[in-house]
XYZ file of C-alpha atoms in Angstrom:
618
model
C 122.549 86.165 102.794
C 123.028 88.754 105.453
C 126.047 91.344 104.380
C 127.928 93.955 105.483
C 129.105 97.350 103.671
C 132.176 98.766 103.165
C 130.932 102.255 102.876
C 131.887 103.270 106.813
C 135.746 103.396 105.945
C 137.061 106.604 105.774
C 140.327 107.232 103.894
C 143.114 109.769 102.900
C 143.101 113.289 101.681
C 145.824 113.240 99.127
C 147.428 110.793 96.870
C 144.882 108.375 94.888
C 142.426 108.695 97.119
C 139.435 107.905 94.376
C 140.882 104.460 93.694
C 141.816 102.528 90.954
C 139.927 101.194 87.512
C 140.234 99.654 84.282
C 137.566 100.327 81.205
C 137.238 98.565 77.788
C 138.803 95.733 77.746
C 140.228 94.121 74.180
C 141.920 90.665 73.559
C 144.937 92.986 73.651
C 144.821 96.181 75.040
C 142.973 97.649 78.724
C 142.734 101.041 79.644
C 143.477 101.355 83.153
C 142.866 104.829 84.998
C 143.590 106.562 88.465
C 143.244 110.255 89.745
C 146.060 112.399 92.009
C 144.871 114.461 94.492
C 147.601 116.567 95.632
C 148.315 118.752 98.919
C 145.926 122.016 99.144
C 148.154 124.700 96.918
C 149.533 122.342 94.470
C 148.001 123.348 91.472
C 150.570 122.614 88.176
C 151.173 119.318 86.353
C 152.372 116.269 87.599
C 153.855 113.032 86.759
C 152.408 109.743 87.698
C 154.310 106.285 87.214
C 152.722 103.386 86.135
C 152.796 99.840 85.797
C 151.220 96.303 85.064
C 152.310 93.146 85.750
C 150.866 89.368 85.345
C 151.647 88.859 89.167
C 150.432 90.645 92.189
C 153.629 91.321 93.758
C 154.965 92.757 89.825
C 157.904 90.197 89.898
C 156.748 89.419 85.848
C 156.461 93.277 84.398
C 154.259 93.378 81.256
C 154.413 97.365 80.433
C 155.286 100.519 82.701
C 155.502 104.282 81.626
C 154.581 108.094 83.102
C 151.738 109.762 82.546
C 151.861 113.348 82.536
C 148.609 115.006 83.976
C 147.157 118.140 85.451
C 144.391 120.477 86.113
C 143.880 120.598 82.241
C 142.320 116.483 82.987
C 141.648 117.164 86.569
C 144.707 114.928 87.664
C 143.084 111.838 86.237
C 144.890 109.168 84.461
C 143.908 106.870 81.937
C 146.188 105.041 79.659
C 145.473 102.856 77.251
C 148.061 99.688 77.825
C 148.549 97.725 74.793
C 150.648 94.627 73.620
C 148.797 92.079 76.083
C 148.037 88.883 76.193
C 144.655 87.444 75.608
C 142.651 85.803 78.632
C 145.174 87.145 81.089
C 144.593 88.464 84.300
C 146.854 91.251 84.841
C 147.395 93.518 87.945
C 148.054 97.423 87.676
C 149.053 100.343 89.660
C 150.347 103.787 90.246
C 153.186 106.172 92.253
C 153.901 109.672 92.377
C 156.719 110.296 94.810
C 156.137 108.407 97.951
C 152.591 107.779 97.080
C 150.979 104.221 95.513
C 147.526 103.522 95.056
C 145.915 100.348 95.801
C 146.842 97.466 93.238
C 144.137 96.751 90.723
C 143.219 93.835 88.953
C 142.090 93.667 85.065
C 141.404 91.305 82.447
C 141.370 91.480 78.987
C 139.425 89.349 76.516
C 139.959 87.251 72.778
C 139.750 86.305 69.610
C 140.425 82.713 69.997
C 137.784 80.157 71.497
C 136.208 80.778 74.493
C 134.086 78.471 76.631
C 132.550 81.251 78.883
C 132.391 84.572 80.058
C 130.122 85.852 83.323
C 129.555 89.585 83.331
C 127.225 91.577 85.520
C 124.720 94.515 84.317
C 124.169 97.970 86.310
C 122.781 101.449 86.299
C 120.947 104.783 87.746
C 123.232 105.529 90.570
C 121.920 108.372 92.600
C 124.050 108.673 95.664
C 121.015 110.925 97.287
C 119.030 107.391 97.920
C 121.355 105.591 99.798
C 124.384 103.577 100.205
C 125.757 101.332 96.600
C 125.470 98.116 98.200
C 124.784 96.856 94.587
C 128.318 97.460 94.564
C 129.498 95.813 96.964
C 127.659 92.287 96.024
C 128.741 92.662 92.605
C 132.603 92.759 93.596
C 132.384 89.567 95.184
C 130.732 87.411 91.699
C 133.158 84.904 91.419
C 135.115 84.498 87.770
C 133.843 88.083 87.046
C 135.067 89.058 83.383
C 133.715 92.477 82.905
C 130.587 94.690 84.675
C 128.702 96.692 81.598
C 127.345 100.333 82.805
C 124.736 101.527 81.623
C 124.354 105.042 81.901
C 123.391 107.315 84.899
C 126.684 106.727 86.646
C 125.866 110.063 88.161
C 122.924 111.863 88.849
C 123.145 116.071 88.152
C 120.731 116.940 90.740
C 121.350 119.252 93.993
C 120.640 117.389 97.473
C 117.079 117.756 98.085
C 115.584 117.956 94.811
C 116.027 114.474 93.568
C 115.574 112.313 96.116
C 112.425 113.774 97.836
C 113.384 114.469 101.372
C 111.267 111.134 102.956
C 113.933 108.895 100.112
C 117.168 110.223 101.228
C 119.291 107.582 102.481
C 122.390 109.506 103.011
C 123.990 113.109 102.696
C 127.490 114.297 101.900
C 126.419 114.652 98.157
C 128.859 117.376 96.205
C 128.559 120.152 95.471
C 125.628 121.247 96.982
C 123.585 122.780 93.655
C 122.870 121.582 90.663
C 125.770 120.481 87.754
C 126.271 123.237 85.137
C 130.078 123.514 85.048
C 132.623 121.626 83.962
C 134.005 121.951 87.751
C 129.865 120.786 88.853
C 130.408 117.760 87.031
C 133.973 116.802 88.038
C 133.233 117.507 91.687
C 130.172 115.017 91.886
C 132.197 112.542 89.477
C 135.084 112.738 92.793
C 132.190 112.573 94.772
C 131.019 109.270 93.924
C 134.410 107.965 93.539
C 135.260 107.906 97.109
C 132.698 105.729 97.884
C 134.198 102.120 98.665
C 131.861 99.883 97.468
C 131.902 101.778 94.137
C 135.904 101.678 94.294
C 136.447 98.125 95.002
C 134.419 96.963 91.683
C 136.928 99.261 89.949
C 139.281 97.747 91.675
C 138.816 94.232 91.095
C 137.120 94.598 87.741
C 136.670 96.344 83.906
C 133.794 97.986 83.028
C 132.205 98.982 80.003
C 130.240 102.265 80.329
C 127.642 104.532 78.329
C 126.115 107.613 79.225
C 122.550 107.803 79.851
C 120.696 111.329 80.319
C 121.351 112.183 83.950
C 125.522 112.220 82.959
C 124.284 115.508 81.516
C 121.007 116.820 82.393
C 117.601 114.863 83.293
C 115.771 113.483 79.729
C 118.608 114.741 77.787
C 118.357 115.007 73.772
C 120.257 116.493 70.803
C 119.338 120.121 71.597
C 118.320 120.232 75.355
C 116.972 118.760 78.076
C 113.825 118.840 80.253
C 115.400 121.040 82.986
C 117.639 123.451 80.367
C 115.972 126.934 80.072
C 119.292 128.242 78.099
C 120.077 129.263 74.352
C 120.532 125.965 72.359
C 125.006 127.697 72.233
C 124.391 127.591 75.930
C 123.191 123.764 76.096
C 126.294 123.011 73.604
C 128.563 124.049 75.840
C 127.019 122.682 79.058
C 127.138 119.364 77.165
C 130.247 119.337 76.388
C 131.704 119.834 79.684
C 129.495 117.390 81.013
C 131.171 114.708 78.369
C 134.189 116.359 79.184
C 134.182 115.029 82.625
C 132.720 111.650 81.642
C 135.546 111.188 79.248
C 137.970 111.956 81.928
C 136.385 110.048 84.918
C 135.016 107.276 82.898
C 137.213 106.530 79.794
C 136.234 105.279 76.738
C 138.560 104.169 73.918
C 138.833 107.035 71.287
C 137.629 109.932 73.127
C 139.877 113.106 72.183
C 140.000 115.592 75.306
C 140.899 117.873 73.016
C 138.276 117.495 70.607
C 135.108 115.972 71.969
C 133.114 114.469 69.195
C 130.458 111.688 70.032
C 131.424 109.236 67.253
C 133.749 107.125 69.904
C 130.253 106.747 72.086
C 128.911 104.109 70.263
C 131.679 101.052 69.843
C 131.656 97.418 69.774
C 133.525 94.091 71.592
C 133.764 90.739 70.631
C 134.347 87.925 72.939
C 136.283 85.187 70.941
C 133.891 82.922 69.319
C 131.059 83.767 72.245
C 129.315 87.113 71.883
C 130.069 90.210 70.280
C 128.821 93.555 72.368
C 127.575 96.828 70.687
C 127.435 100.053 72.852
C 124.854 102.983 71.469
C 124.548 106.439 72.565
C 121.153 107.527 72.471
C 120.508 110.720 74.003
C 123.295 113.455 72.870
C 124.093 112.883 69.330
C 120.946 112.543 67.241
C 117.949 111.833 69.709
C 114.401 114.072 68.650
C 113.033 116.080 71.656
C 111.051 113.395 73.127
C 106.777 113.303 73.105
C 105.824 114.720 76.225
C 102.402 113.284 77.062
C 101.412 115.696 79.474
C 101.531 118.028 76.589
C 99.157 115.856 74.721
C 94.901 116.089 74.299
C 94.975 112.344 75.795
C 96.793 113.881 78.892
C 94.239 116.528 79.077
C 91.442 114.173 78.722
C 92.337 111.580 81.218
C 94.603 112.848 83.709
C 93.141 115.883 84.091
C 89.804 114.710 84.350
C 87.975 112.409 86.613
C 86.943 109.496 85.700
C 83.569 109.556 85.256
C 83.964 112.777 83.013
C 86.085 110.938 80.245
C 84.688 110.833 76.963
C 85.024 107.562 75.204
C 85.021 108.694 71.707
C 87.143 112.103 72.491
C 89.611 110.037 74.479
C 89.646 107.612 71.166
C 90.176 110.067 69.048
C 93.196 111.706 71.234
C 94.835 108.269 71.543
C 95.555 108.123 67.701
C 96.820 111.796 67.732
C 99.621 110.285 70.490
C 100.237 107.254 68.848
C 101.316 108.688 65.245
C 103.555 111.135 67.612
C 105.024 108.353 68.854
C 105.332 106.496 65.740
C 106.923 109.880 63.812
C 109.413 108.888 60.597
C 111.302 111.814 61.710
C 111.715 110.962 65.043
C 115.255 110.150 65.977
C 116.994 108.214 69.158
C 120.025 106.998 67.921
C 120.306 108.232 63.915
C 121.348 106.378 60.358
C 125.153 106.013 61.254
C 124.232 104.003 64.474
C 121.368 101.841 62.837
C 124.285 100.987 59.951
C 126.888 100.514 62.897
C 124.543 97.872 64.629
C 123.518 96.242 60.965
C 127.673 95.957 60.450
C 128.239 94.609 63.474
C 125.674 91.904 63.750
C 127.002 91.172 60.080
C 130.544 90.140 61.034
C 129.621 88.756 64.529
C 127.669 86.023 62.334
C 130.292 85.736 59.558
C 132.589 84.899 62.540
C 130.346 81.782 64.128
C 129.911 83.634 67.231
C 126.149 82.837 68.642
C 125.354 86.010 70.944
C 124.735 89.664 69.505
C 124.428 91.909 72.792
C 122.828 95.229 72.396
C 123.979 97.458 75.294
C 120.822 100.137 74.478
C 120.384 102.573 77.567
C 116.721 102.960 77.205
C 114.439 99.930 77.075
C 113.965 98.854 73.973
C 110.741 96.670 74.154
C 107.407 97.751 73.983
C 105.664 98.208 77.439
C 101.738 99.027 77.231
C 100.469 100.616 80.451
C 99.192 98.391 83.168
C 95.686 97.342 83.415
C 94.713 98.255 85.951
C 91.636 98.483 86.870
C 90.824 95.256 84.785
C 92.665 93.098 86.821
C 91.626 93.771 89.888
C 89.396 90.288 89.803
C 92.560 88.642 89.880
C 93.520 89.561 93.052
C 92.604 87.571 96.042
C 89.388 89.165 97.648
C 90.494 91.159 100.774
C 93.551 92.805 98.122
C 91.503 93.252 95.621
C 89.306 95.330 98.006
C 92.797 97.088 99.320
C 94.276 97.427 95.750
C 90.749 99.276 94.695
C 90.110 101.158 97.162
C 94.280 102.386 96.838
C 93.720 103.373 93.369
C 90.671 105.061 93.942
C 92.650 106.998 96.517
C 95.562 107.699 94.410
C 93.557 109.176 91.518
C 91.777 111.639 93.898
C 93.394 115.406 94.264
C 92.270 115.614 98.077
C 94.218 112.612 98.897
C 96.977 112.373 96.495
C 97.367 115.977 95.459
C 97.474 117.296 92.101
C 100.188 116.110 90.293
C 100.054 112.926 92.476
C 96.094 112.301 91.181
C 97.256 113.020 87.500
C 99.516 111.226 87.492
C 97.315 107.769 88.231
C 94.753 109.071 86.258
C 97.077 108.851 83.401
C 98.453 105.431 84.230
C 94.853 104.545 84.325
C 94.348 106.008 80.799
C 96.942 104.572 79.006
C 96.237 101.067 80.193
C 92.491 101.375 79.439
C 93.293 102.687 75.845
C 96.161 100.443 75.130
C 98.972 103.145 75.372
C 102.501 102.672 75.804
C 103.695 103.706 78.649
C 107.075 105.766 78.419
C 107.724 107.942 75.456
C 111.185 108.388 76.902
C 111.986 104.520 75.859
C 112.289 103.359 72.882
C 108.448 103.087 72.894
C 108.721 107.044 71.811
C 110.426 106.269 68.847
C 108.885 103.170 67.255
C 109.990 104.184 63.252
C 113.852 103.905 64.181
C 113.072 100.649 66.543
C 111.799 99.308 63.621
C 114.905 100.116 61.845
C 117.291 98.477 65.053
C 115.177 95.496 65.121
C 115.759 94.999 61.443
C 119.582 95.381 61.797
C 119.321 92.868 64.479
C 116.962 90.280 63.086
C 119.502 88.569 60.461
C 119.619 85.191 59.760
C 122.164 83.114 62.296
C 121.428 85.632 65.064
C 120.618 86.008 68.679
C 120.014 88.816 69.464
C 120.216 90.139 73.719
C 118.877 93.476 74.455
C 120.644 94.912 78.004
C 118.861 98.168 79.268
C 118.849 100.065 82.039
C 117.249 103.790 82.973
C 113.736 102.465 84.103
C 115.250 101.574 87.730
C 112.688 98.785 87.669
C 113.466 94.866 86.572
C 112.042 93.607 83.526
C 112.213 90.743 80.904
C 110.562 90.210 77.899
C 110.250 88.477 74.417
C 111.762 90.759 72.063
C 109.066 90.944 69.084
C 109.390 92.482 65.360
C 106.060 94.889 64.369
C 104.100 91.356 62.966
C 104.813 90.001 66.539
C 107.247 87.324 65.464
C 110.071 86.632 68.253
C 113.594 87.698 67.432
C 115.473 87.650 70.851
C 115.270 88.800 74.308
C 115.671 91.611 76.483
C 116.804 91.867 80.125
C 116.310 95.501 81.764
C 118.380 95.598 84.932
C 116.692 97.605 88.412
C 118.470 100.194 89.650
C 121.302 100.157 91.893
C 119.754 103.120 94.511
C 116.998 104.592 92.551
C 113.018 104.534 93.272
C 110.669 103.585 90.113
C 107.847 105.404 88.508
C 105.174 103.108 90.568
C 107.427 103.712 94.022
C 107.413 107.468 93.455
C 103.177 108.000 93.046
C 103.074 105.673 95.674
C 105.108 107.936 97.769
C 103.212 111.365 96.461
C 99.936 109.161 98.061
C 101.597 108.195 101.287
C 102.665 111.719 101.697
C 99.383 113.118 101.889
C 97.628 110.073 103.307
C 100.255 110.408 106.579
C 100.586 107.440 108.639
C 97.624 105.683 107.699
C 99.266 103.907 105.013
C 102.109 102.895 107.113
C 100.236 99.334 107.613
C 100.083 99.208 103.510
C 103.540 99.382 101.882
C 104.046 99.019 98.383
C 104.973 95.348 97.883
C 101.794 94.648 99.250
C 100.374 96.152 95.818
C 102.849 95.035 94.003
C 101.594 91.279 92.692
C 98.205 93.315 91.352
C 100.781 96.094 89.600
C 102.556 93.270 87.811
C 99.419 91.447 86.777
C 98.255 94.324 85.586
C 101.608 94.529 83.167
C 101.726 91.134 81.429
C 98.160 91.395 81.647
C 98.755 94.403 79.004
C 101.785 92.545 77.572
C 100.990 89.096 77.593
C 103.311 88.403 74.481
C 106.135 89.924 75.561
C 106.425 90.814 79.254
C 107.802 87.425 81.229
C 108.862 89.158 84.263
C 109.216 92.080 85.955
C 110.298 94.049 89.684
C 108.657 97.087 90.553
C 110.081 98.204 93.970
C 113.523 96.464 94.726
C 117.130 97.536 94.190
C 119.484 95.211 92.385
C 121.817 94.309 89.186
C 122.059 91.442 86.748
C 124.431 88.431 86.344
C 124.933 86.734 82.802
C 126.613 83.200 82.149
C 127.253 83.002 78.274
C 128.408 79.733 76.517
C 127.784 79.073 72.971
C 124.767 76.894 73.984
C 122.944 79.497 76.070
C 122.774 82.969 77.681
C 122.087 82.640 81.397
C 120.259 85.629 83.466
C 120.127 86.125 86.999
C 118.177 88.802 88.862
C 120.047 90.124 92.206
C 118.248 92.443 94.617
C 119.690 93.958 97.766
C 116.815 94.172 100.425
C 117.775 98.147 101.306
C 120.035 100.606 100.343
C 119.090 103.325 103.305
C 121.371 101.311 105.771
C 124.709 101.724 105.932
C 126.194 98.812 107.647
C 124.187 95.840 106.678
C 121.751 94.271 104.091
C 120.707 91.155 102.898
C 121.209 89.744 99.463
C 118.785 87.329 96.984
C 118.339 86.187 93.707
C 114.731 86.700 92.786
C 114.564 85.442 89.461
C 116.787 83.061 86.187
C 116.243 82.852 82.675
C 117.784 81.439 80.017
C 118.068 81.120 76.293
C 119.128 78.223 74.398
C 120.931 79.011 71.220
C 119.023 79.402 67.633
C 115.805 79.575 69.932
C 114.597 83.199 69.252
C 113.244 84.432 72.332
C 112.114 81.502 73.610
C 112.675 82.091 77.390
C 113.240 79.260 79.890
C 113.008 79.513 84.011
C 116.195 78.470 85.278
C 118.165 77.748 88.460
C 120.703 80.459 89.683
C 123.676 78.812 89.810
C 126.327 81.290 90.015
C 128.094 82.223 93.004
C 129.712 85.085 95.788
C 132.744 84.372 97.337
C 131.846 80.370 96.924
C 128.385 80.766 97.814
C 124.703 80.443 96.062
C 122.928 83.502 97.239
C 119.197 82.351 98.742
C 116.247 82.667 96.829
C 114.117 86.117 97.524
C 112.564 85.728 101.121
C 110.075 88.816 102.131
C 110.108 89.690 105.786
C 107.183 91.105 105.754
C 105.193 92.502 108.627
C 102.853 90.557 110.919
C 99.559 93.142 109.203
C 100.832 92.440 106.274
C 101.469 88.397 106.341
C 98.174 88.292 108.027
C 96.800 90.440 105.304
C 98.220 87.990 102.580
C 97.105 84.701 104.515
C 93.598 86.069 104.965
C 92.917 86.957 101.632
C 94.592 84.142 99.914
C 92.195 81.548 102.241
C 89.047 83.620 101.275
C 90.592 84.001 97.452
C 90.371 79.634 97.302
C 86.837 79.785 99.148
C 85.240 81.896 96.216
């Protein structure tokens, strides 16, 4: 499906010039939001009108009020507009003076029975990679209900840093430096809300929205972040701005502007007698400072060494020194009062028939090993296995991949080889309090759905207890603009191999990469995308939770794309994750997108026919 982006039109200076939206929706009660942007010199309050209506030309008026705002909010708007109806579609909007923004459209939820609800899945945003086409399809999902957000709205970076120069897909990022300020994070909050694509799904939908780390600052916990080089006061108050203009931009039902707390983070929905949704936070509030491996003996005895230096026994014996970091008792993500929150919830979602208990958990929650990588090379059809070897060999050495490039495989390598999970940023980094989750969520009548994001890659697995026993699944959404962990060493190679590798490019690795994954998790891991941009789609009925896997084929052009579904699951009801292949079904604007179709290359077809003819002659 070839489409076209919104993102060329340029719009107004002043009035409400960053759109329209609506956030947490209840049987009841939507909050609907909107900024002013007044003429250059207007600096004191102001009063905007409001209104919603069940019609779209607000000939049936529901509710209507003024809002007084200012520079103490940064003109934005949010009010929380109660006494609704449930299952209604409503439509919204806002004056000041002679100004009106664009009409929005809302919906809120029930109590009662409910047949269905569709809702889509997205997350890690950086506007430095390219355009939010992601957006754009998502707007179009026909019978949308709701779009859940998943943290990394915004990324804190300054242009330059974060995409590397050779991923920048477009400029005009502000401000220009790195977020520190409350003003930083406002500014790149207004930023991103002039996009189009990004203000249309506001537009036309609600959304339900965490924070992830890059909200506030890059692998954020309680007490810092990677980046922070301030007094722990100093990180306080950075944070606290930073939520400040979250709260503001993105609002969330209980959050006091004048006295930011982070109980109102972590919530929970209920869709009549469907699903019930729980929201964490997981970085700010009680997270641990996480286990940085490159700080670890197993780092310094595989990534730093070649491979034919590594000690079997020393590596051995620094692999159990990681793992009982990892699996630290003291080591917090989310804290008690969360665990109980989750526990409670699942509770009453059960007491109250309904069949689906989503997890909205920013981080991925299942276990991912490190890919094998080396040990399934065999698999591979002959002339790629030759390819993928002689790549990795390449990528692990210093003269060809540089430094931190080389280490970097090295470790991959490592971890794989030793059985190692593979991000101690996940949940994998705090395996005592997963324990504790999984046990809240494993009660007796429930389904439990994991919904992650922050990996940028695609993923779905078999969610497992520690004996292995299946409890439910988990479906990890790809980015909308961001590269993965597997893109960017590929890129550190290709930048110091030059144009050589131009004839290679990643997906051509790609099938050996994911081998190499289940291969590692081959109880868990039924699926994964290493090198695409996309969101997910969800159809929920009491009978089964249907996934679909969307993928936009490039988010560096502006103007046009093309649009696929690469992958459906689904889950049949009291069947603990037991995960079924499905047909995508649901549709854009009336139509099916096409399955995934790579236009690949004549090299690279050739490449693929060749070895797959000598791969059935051996």
């Amino acid at each position: 499906m070839s489409c076209f982006s919104a993102s060329t039109v340029q719009g107004p200076t002043v009035g409400f010039i960053h759109g329209v939206a609506s956030f947490d929706p209840l049987p009841s009660a939507v909050i609907i939001w909107t900024r002013l942007t007044l003429p250059a010199g207007n600096s004191g309050p102001a009063d905007v009108d409001w209104v919603v209506s069940r019609d779209p030309e607000f000939k049936s008026i529901q509710s209507s009020g003024t809002y007084a705002t200012g520079p103490h909010r940064d003109y934005t708007v949010a009010i929380d507009v109660t006494s609704l109806e449930p299952v209604t579609k409503y439509y919204y909007r806002f004056s000041h003076g002679k100004l009106s923004s664009p009409t929005g459209i809302t919906k809120t939820t029930t109590h009662g029975p409910l047949e269905s609800m569709i809702f889509g899945a997205v997350s890690c945003a950086n506007w430095g990679f390219g355009y939010f086409h992601v957006y754009n399809r998502l707007a179009k999902v026909d019978n949308l209900d709701f779009v859940v957000q998943g943290g990394d709205y915004i990324y804190e970076y300054e242009p330059g840093f974060y995409p590397d120069p050779p991923f920048v897909g477009r400029g005009g990022l502000k401000p220009e430096h790195r977020l520190k300020t409350l003003d930083d994070y406002r500014e790149r909050y207004a930023c991103y809300r002039t996009d189009p694509d990004l203000q249309e799904l506001h537009r036309k939908v609600p959304m339900i929205a965490v924070w992830d780390d890059h909200e506030i600052a890059d692998s954020t916990w309680q007490h810092g972040s990677e980046d922070f080089k301030g007094s722990k006061e100093e990180w306080g108050v950075q944070k606290l701005q930073a939520l400040k203009a979250y709260g503001e931009w993105i609002p969330v039902r209980g959050f006091d502007h004048d006295n930011i707390t982070l109980d109102f983070a972590h919530r929970s929905f209920h869709f009549g007698n469907l699903a019930s949704l729980v929201t964490i936070e997981n970085r700010a509030s009680a997270r641990s400072e996480p286990v940085d491996v490159a700080e670890t003996s197993f780092y310094k005895e595989t990534a730093q060494k070649k491979l034919e230096d590594w000690n079997d026994d020393t590596i051995k014996k620094a692999r159990v020194e990681l793992l009982e970091k990892l699996r630290d008792p003291k080591k917090k993500m989310i804290g008690e009062k969360q665990v109980e929150n989750i526990r409670k919830v699942v509770a009453e979602s059960i007491a109250e028939d309904r069949p689906w208990q989503i997890l909205l958990s920013q981080t991925i929650m299942s276990q991912i090993k490190a890919p094998l990588l080396q040990e399934t090379l065999h698999l591979q059809p002959k002339l790629l296995r030759k390819l993928s070897g002689g790549a990795l060999n390449l990528a692990m050495d210093e003269k060809k991949a540089g430094k931190e490039g080389a280490e970097q495989a090295r470790m991959y390598v490592g971890l794989g080889k030793y059985g190692v999970p593979m991000n101690p940023d996940a949940w994998d980094g705090f395996q005592a309090e997963r324990r504790k989750v999984i046990e809240a969520l494993n009660q007796e009548g429930a389904n439990p759905v994991i919904i992650a994001g922050d990996s940028h890659n695609a993923w779905a697995h078999n969610l497992v207890d520690e004996e292995g026993q299946r409890l439910g699944v988990e479906f990890d959404g790809p980015a909308v603009t961001c590269i993965g962990a597997f893109e960017d060493i590929y890129s550190r190679f290709k930048a110091k191999a030059g144009p050589l590798l131009n004839p290679f490019p990643l997906y051509l690795f790609t099938p050996w990469i994911e081998d190499s994954l289940k291969a590692a998790n081959p109880d868990t891991l039924q699926y994964c995308n290493l090198w695409q941009r996309g969101f997910m789609l969800f159809h929920v009925t009491r009978g089964k939770f249907h996934t679909e896997y969307h993928f936009v084929s490039n988010v560096k052009k502006q103007k046009k794309f093309r649009h696929y579904c690469e992958a459906t699951f689904e889950v049949h009801r009291n069947e603990k994750g037991n995960m079924h292949p499905a047909v995508r079904y649901l549709t854009f604007e009336g139509v099916i997108p096409k399955r995934a179709v790579q236009r690949a290359s004549f090299f690279v077809q050739y490449t693929h026919d060749i070895s797959l003819a000598m791969h059935k002659s051996t």
